Amino acid sequence: MKIAFHGAAQGVTGSCHLLDCGGKRILVDCGMYQGGRELVEDNANDFGFDPASVDYLLLTHAHLDHCGRIPLLTNRGFRGEIITTAASRELARLVMMDSAGLQEEEARYRNRRARRRGRAEEFQPLYTTLDTFNAMENFGRKARHGQPLQLAPGIRATFFDAGHILGSASILLELEEDGDTRRVVFSGDLGLGGRPILRDPVMPPQADVVVMETTYGDRPHKELQPSVEELYDAINATVKRGGNVVIPTFALERAQEILYYLHAGKEQGILPEFLQVFLDSPMAISATEIFKRHPECYDAQTADLFRTGQDPFLFRGLHFTRETAESMAINQVAGGAVIMAGSGMCTGGRVRHHLKHNLGREHSSVIFVGYAAQGTLARRIVDGARSVDIFGEEYAVRAQIYTIGGFSAHAGQAELLAWHGHTGNPEVTFLVHGERDSMAAFGSMLRNTRVEMPQLHQEFSL
Ligand SMILES: [Zn+2]
């Protein structure tokens, strides 16, 4: 038995781990590298293995950094079975289609620019919409939490709740080779207990080998309740001044979580009755519809809401604006509106139009509820720029800027430690999906296990 790490090795994106057992090859996740432009090449690089040789792909969840290279894998010969939960399958299709669309757009833009400069370069997208359709053909059985699936003689996989995003899972693999058995647990990305909408993460079973994420391996997560109150305060203060609130929004999970709190705030009379909320993101709207189709993922509280005829993603004053014309009409609203639009880091999408209209108004505000990577427009605003460039024009920043950090969908150090504790005394723990410092800090706290922080493409015998 062997395991090799072909992504998220000493970094937080590109998850891709390959197991060899009894002549079968099992890939866990096939994610995209995300960040600056230089990563385009990382994504196009060789996988480090032959895609045609892979028999099964188990997908932990539908974030781009876990599913984003699946169409490329299919393009390069993968014909195995992709297994994931029903919710993850739907979300993965949405995420891969969106990614393909963005890449096609980027390639068209680059080619136009190259032609204008008299160069004959031909930029190809990493994959196209059509490639994504082809990749969807490889999705096979649907995994249900807690129910083992037989992949091949001597190979069983059991998905269990990771509490991170809709459909997310950790995975236990029970492997047998020449009378030798190994229990290997992959954490996937782990969420936090006590959050709304989704069920809490399930603690893992005992294992011989653990592969776990370490995004926040070196710090505690922020408390949620103060963040919710901060959100309400910021909205109320802005409405009082007569301005609008712009919330750059991540389409998956974060958008639905914020809708949930806006709904609750209105119900409890914390937010004004007349407040208008626009979800101005076709992708976030589609994701919200997928949420509604998967009550099997809800926690008891959210399930109860739906059972009594309430819908936390629907309330008076909420508008879903899919069409561009509807989106542009929002600009006529002078005050009293919350505008949620993508992208979360303001690198593209409709949010840039809303920033253009509201950044210069001191009555308005922009609320950042997610991570803003270095080099993005979101980061420049968060860091206090007096003016920013949008579509080649300079706009003064006079609006109030808020950064609220408690809405993260990742477990903090204490939760990661508790999770690892349930695996017993594993022979070896592989740390992945974390920056080096975070990984090292977390690794130094683990007892009764050998800790490895694999290099890209490094292989280990199990
Ligand atoms: Zn994730």
XYZ file of C-alpha atoms and ligand atoms in Angstrom:
463
model
C 0.000 0.000 0.000
C 1.182 3.474 -0.883
C 0.022 7.049 -0.548
C 1.271 10.045 -2.541
C 0.495 13.735 -2.248
C -0.076 15.550 -5.515
C -1.513 18.810 -4.179
C -2.203 20.853 -1.019
C 1.300 19.751 0.024
C 2.647 22.571 2.189
C -0.054 24.861 0.798
C -3.787 25.364 1.186
C -5.043 24.657 -2.320
C -4.950 21.929 -4.976
C -5.928 18.968 -2.751
C -5.107 15.699 -4.544
C -4.031 12.517 -2.727
C -3.444 9.141 -4.364
C -3.697 5.722 -2.711
C -2.479 2.455 -4.194
C -3.922 -0.758 -2.789
C -4.337 -4.272 -4.204
C -3.761 -3.110 -7.773
C -6.408 -0.358 -7.496
C -5.767 3.379 -7.468
C -7.961 5.716 -5.446
C -7.705 9.462 -5.684
C -9.097 11.616 -2.885
C -10.014 15.077 -4.262
C -8.662 16.737 -7.396
C -8.612 20.432 -6.596
C -7.371 23.541 -8.268
C -4.478 25.692 -7.105
C -5.871 29.134 -6.309
C -4.239 32.479 -5.809
C -2.167 34.613 -8.152
C -1.781 34.244 -11.886
C 1.401 32.203 -11.567
C -0.690 29.289 -10.361
C -2.237 28.870 -13.807
C 0.873 26.899 -14.712
C 0.688 24.765 -11.561
C -2.795 23.725 -12.599
C -1.769 22.896 -16.149
C 1.257 20.867 -14.994
C 1.457 17.123 -15.028
C -0.646 15.569 -12.253
C 2.319 13.459 -11.145
C 0.463 10.251 -12.094
C -1.371 8.885 -15.119
C -5.060 9.928 -14.879
C -6.049 6.883 -16.969
C -4.649 4.607 -14.248
C -7.009 5.905 -11.529
C -9.987 3.657 -10.705
C -11.899 5.786 -8.204
C -12.068 9.445 -7.252
C -13.581 10.188 -3.850
C -14.580 13.838 -3.464
C -14.730 15.281 0.083
C -16.559 18.491 -0.869
C -17.319 20.894 -3.696
C -14.954 23.808 -3.040
C -12.881 24.643 -6.123
C -9.610 23.784 -4.374
C -10.933 20.218 -3.948
C -12.866 19.565 -7.205
C -11.509 22.178 -9.647
C -9.181 19.938 -11.694
C -11.682 17.101 -12.261
C -12.525 18.169 -15.864
C -8.785 18.312 -16.618
C -8.338 14.846 -15.126
C -11.088 13.545 -17.426
C -9.523 15.336 -20.405
C -6.272 13.559 -19.717
C -7.788 10.103 -19.686
C -9.482 9.454 -16.339
C -12.444 7.080 -16.816
C -12.922 5.852 -13.257
C -15.897 6.330 -10.961
C -16.346 9.575 -9.028
C -18.074 9.032 -5.712
C -19.379 11.806 -3.484
C -22.537 12.836 -1.640
C -25.638 13.922 -3.586
C -25.270 17.540 -2.426
C -21.558 17.669 -3.306
C -22.269 16.333 -6.783
C -24.702 19.182 -7.511
C -22.472 21.837 -5.994
C -19.379 20.479 -7.780
C -21.153 20.753 -11.113
C -22.003 24.396 -10.346
C -18.445 25.168 -9.219
C -16.756 23.458 -12.196
C -19.157 25.086 -14.693
C -18.469 28.494 -13.193
C -14.730 27.864 -13.290
C -14.871 26.731 -16.931
C -16.858 29.848 -17.852
C -14.318 32.125 -16.159
C -11.413 30.390 -17.893
C -13.065 30.671 -21.296
C -13.647 34.366 -20.645
C -10.038 34.853 -19.532
C -8.727 33.065 -22.652
C -10.900 35.223 -24.951
C -9.656 38.365 -23.203
C -5.998 37.342 -23.461
C -6.350 36.367 -27.112
C -8.010 39.673 -27.983
C -5.228 41.547 -26.241
C -2.545 39.447 -27.944
C -4.104 40.090 -31.348
C -4.269 43.838 -30.679
C -0.553 43.755 -29.984
C 0.032 41.842 -33.165
C 1.039 38.611 -31.442
C -0.168 35.253 -32.653
C -0.350 33.623 -29.212
C -3.261 31.274 -28.626
C -4.291 30.969 -24.967
C -6.287 27.882 -24.144
C -8.509 27.627 -21.099
C -7.463 24.876 -18.683
C -10.799 23.284 -19.555
C -14.079 24.307 -21.148
C -17.775 24.046 -20.330
C -17.944 21.026 -22.632
C -15.111 19.323 -20.710
C -17.130 19.834 -17.539
C -20.143 18.085 -19.078
C -17.875 15.186 -19.987
C -16.464 15.043 -16.466
C -19.974 14.847 -15.012
C -20.408 11.531 -16.886
C -17.893 9.971 -14.517
C -19.958 10.624 -11.403
C -21.248 7.245 -10.255
C -22.569 6.087 -6.908
C -23.723 8.631 -4.345
C -22.290 8.312 -0.870
C -24.487 8.551 2.191
C -22.982 9.560 5.493
C -22.205 6.549 7.684
C -22.947 3.922 5.025
C -19.879 1.972 3.816
C -19.397 1.544 0.070
C -17.521 -1.420 -1.377
C -15.152 -0.095 -4.048
C -13.357 -3.338 -4.848
C -12.604 -6.544 -2.928
C -10.689 -5.408 0.156
C -11.471 -1.691 -0.297
C -14.317 0.010 1.539
C -15.046 3.725 1.843
C -17.276 5.402 4.415
C -18.169 9.094 4.205
C -19.061 10.958 7.386
C -20.084 14.529 8.141
C -17.318 17.149 8.101
C -19.663 20.094 8.899
C -17.723 22.385 6.525
C -20.082 23.157 3.601
C -23.238 21.527 2.255
C -22.524 17.855 1.471
C -18.989 17.937 2.895
C -17.441 14.750 4.226
C -14.467 13.185 5.887
C -13.686 9.725 4.513
C -12.595 6.463 6.122
C -10.917 3.944 3.822
C -10.600 0.363 5.011
C -7.895 -1.296 2.945
C -6.703 -4.894 2.691
C -3.672 -6.104 0.772
C -1.965 -9.528 1.126
C -3.641 -10.053 4.505
C -2.473 -6.643 5.720
C -5.171 -4.177 6.751
C -5.039 -0.427 7.161
C -7.630 2.130 8.221
C -6.928 5.481 6.593
C -8.916 8.592 7.498
C -9.015 11.758 5.382
C -10.388 14.769 7.252
C -11.255 16.808 4.152
C -11.896 20.372 5.316
C -13.402 20.441 8.789
C -16.096 22.850 9.888
C -17.119 24.145 13.271
C -19.801 22.742 15.524
C -22.638 24.942 16.742
C -23.100 26.774 13.445
C -26.483 27.266 11.797
C -27.838 25.334 8.804
C -25.443 22.355 8.710
C -24.959 19.486 11.090
C -21.843 19.538 13.247
C -18.756 17.571 12.186
C -18.776 13.929 13.267
C -15.737 12.734 15.215
C -13.637 10.234 13.254
C -13.205 6.539 14.051
C -9.866 5.045 15.149
C -7.353 4.877 12.347
C -3.828 3.708 11.506
C -3.169 6.561 9.108
C -4.585 10.095 9.259
C -4.475 12.717 6.509
C -5.706 16.007 7.868
C -6.168 19.664 6.982
C -4.388 22.342 9.003
C -5.793 25.622 7.619
C -6.124 27.085 11.130
C -3.710 24.673 12.795
C -1.945 27.526 14.572
C -4.859 29.646 15.833
C -8.255 29.541 17.466
C -11.342 30.299 15.423
C -13.123 33.560 16.173
C -16.361 33.497 18.134
C -19.454 33.637 15.961
C -21.964 35.561 18.088
C -19.957 38.827 18.339
C -19.525 38.699 14.556
C -23.270 38.365 13.999
C -23.860 41.343 16.296
C -21.188 43.325 14.471
C -22.961 42.553 11.192
C -26.307 43.794 12.546
C -24.697 46.944 14.020
C -22.946 47.782 10.763
C -26.149 47.362 8.738
C -28.258 49.396 11.173
C -25.730 52.232 11.341
C -25.553 52.394 7.537
C -29.323 52.346 7.090
C -29.625 55.156 9.643
C -27.178 57.272 7.637
C -29.259 56.628 4.529
C -26.643 54.558 2.706
C -26.390 51.084 1.196
C -24.433 48.081 2.432
C -22.321 46.126 -0.065
C -21.265 42.633 1.025
C -18.774 40.957 -1.356
C -20.029 37.410 -1.256
C -18.642 33.908 -1.675
C -21.384 31.986 -3.457
C -21.082 28.757 -1.490
C -22.024 28.567 2.169
C -21.081 32.115 3.182
C -23.905 33.644 1.098
C -26.435 31.240 2.605
C -25.100 31.803 6.126
C -25.441 35.587 5.768
C -28.978 35.186 4.351
C -29.795 33.044 7.379
C -28.663 35.793 9.768
C -30.436 38.549 7.817
C -33.614 36.461 8.013
C -33.148 35.929 11.759
C -32.351 39.625 12.311
C -35.570 40.661 10.612
C -37.618 38.035 12.449
C -36.281 39.226 15.803
C -36.781 42.893 14.979
C -33.044 43.644 15.170
C -32.980 44.721 11.520
C -35.609 47.113 10.145
C -38.685 45.669 8.486
C -38.195 47.838 5.379
C -34.616 46.623 4.735
C -34.226 45.431 1.130
C -31.741 42.623 0.480
C -30.441 41.820 -2.995
C -28.662 38.551 -3.684
C -27.037 39.742 -6.891
C -25.058 36.674 -7.902
C -26.375 34.018 -10.300
C -23.994 31.483 -8.794
C -25.038 32.227 -5.197
C -28.692 32.021 -6.263
C -28.087 28.591 -7.849
C -26.184 27.451 -4.765
C -29.072 28.583 -2.544
C -31.484 26.543 -4.673
C -29.223 23.496 -4.254
C -29.260 24.072 -0.481
C -33.037 23.902 -0.508
C -32.942 20.565 -2.335
C -30.803 18.891 0.330
C -32.593 18.874 3.678
C -30.645 15.695 4.561
C -27.689 17.997 5.328
C -29.523 20.331 7.736
C -29.095 20.480 11.486
C -32.179 19.977 13.671
C -32.919 23.702 13.970
C -32.887 24.383 10.230
C -34.823 21.185 9.506
C -37.472 22.391 12.005
C -37.709 25.771 10.271
C -38.490 24.106 6.961
C -40.846 21.616 8.581
C -42.947 24.465 10.003
C -43.176 26.118 6.618
C -40.441 28.719 7.167
C -37.579 29.156 4.772
C -34.444 30.814 6.162
C -33.349 31.667 2.611
C -36.544 33.545 1.805
C -37.998 36.576 3.566
C -39.872 39.764 2.825
C -37.615 42.289 1.148
C -35.245 39.651 -0.306
C -34.683 39.830 -4.061
C -32.819 37.297 -6.205
C -31.446 39.161 -9.211
C -30.203 36.799 -11.888
C -30.539 39.087 -14.908
C -28.022 41.818 -15.701
C -30.804 44.397 -16.166
C -32.126 43.640 -12.675
C -28.618 43.941 -11.314
C -28.173 47.355 -12.908
C -31.530 48.513 -11.539
C -30.151 48.111 -7.995
C -28.037 51.196 -8.658
C -31.237 53.254 -8.538
C -31.652 52.373 -4.858
C -30.121 55.264 -2.928
C -30.318 53.845 0.584
C -31.652 51.125 2.875
C -30.393 48.198 0.815
C -28.035 45.308 1.504
C -26.384 44.209 -1.739
C -24.700 40.791 -1.702
C -22.686 40.201 -4.867
C -19.681 38.161 -6.018
C -16.883 37.689 -6.161
C -15.928 37.493 -2.504
C -12.483 38.970 -3.109
C -13.828 41.505 -5.666
C -11.525 40.087 -8.370
C -14.448 39.814 -10.793
C -18.214 39.694 -10.987
C -20.972 42.185 -10.275
C -19.685 43.402 -6.935
C -17.268 45.728 -8.726
C -20.214 47.661 -10.227
C -21.768 48.082 -6.792
C -18.433 49.190 -5.341
C -18.170 51.753 -8.133
C -21.527 53.214 -7.071
C -21.070 53.042 -3.311
C -17.361 53.328 -2.417
C -17.368 57.088 -2.880
C -20.450 57.641 -0.697
C -19.662 58.243 2.965
C -23.182 57.132 3.939
C -22.644 53.676 2.431
C -20.544 50.821 3.754
C -18.737 47.725 2.557
C -18.675 44.684 4.823
C -16.089 41.979 4.231
C -17.123 38.645 5.742
C -14.454 36.377 4.261
C -10.804 35.959 3.475
C -9.183 38.592 1.251
C -5.996 37.303 -0.362
C -2.955 39.486 -0.996
C -3.137 41.351 -4.293
C -6.938 41.407 -4.604
C -9.186 44.488 -4.754
C -10.849 43.334 -1.524
C -7.460 43.297 0.205
C -6.579 46.818 -0.958
C -9.849 48.155 0.458
C -9.475 46.172 3.693
C -5.938 47.518 4.076
C -7.293 51.079 3.985
C -6.536 52.341 0.462
C -7.791 55.938 0.002
C -8.685 55.196 -3.607
C -8.815 52.070 -5.770
C -8.764 51.202 -9.448
C -11.948 49.598 -10.815
C -12.263 48.927 -14.567
C -9.284 51.205 -15.206
C -10.697 54.186 -13.309
C -9.740 55.541 -9.907
C -12.477 55.669 -7.241
C -12.106 57.385 -3.852
C -12.934 55.276 -0.803
C -15.241 57.293 1.466
C -17.633 54.537 2.538
C -17.281 52.856 5.948
C -15.257 49.656 5.674
C -15.925 46.726 8.024
C -14.031 43.447 8.248
C -15.852 40.763 10.212
C -13.794 37.633 10.817
C -16.041 35.175 12.655
C -17.846 33.592 9.712
C -15.071 31.145 8.767
C -16.138 27.648 7.739
C -12.921 26.112 9.133
C -12.268 24.489 12.490
C -9.699 26.197 14.702
C -6.726 24.599 16.422
C -8.669 23.255 19.432
C -11.284 21.576 17.236
C -8.615 20.083 14.965
C -6.804 18.669 18.003
C -10.024 17.204 19.410
C -10.810 15.651 16.031
C -7.343 14.101 15.779
C -7.649 12.796 19.342
C -10.555 10.574 18.276
C -8.407 8.719 15.766
C -6.585 7.051 18.701
C -2.840 6.588 18.279
C -2.357 6.502 14.520
C 1.008 5.226 13.289
C 1.374 8.262 11.088
C -0.397 11.583 10.574
C 0.081 13.435 7.298
C -0.566 17.157 7.567
C -1.831 18.849 4.401
C -3.874 21.878 3.333
C -2.100 24.432 5.507
C 0.649 27.033 5.318
C 4.002 25.784 6.611
C 3.866 27.676 9.933
C 0.357 26.559 10.682
C 1.270 22.947 9.914
C 4.441 23.010 12.009
C 2.642 24.548 14.991
C -0.099 21.946 14.801
C 2.320 19.070 14.245
C 4.296 19.989 17.369
C 1.131 19.531 19.450
C 0.364 15.990 18.298
C 1.400 13.131 20.585
C 1.540 9.356 20.033
C 1.871 9.600 16.289
C 4.582 10.154 13.698
C 3.988 13.469 11.933
C 4.779 13.975 8.254
C 4.433 17.153 6.215
C 4.726 15.802 2.678
C 6.401 17.612 -0.211
C 4.559 17.831 -3.511
C 4.499 14.387 -5.232
C 6.134 12.710 -2.210
C 5.184 9.063 -1.780
C 5.029 6.906 1.362
C 4.575 3.179 1.967
C 1.802 2.368 4.403
Zn -13.307 23.761 1.675
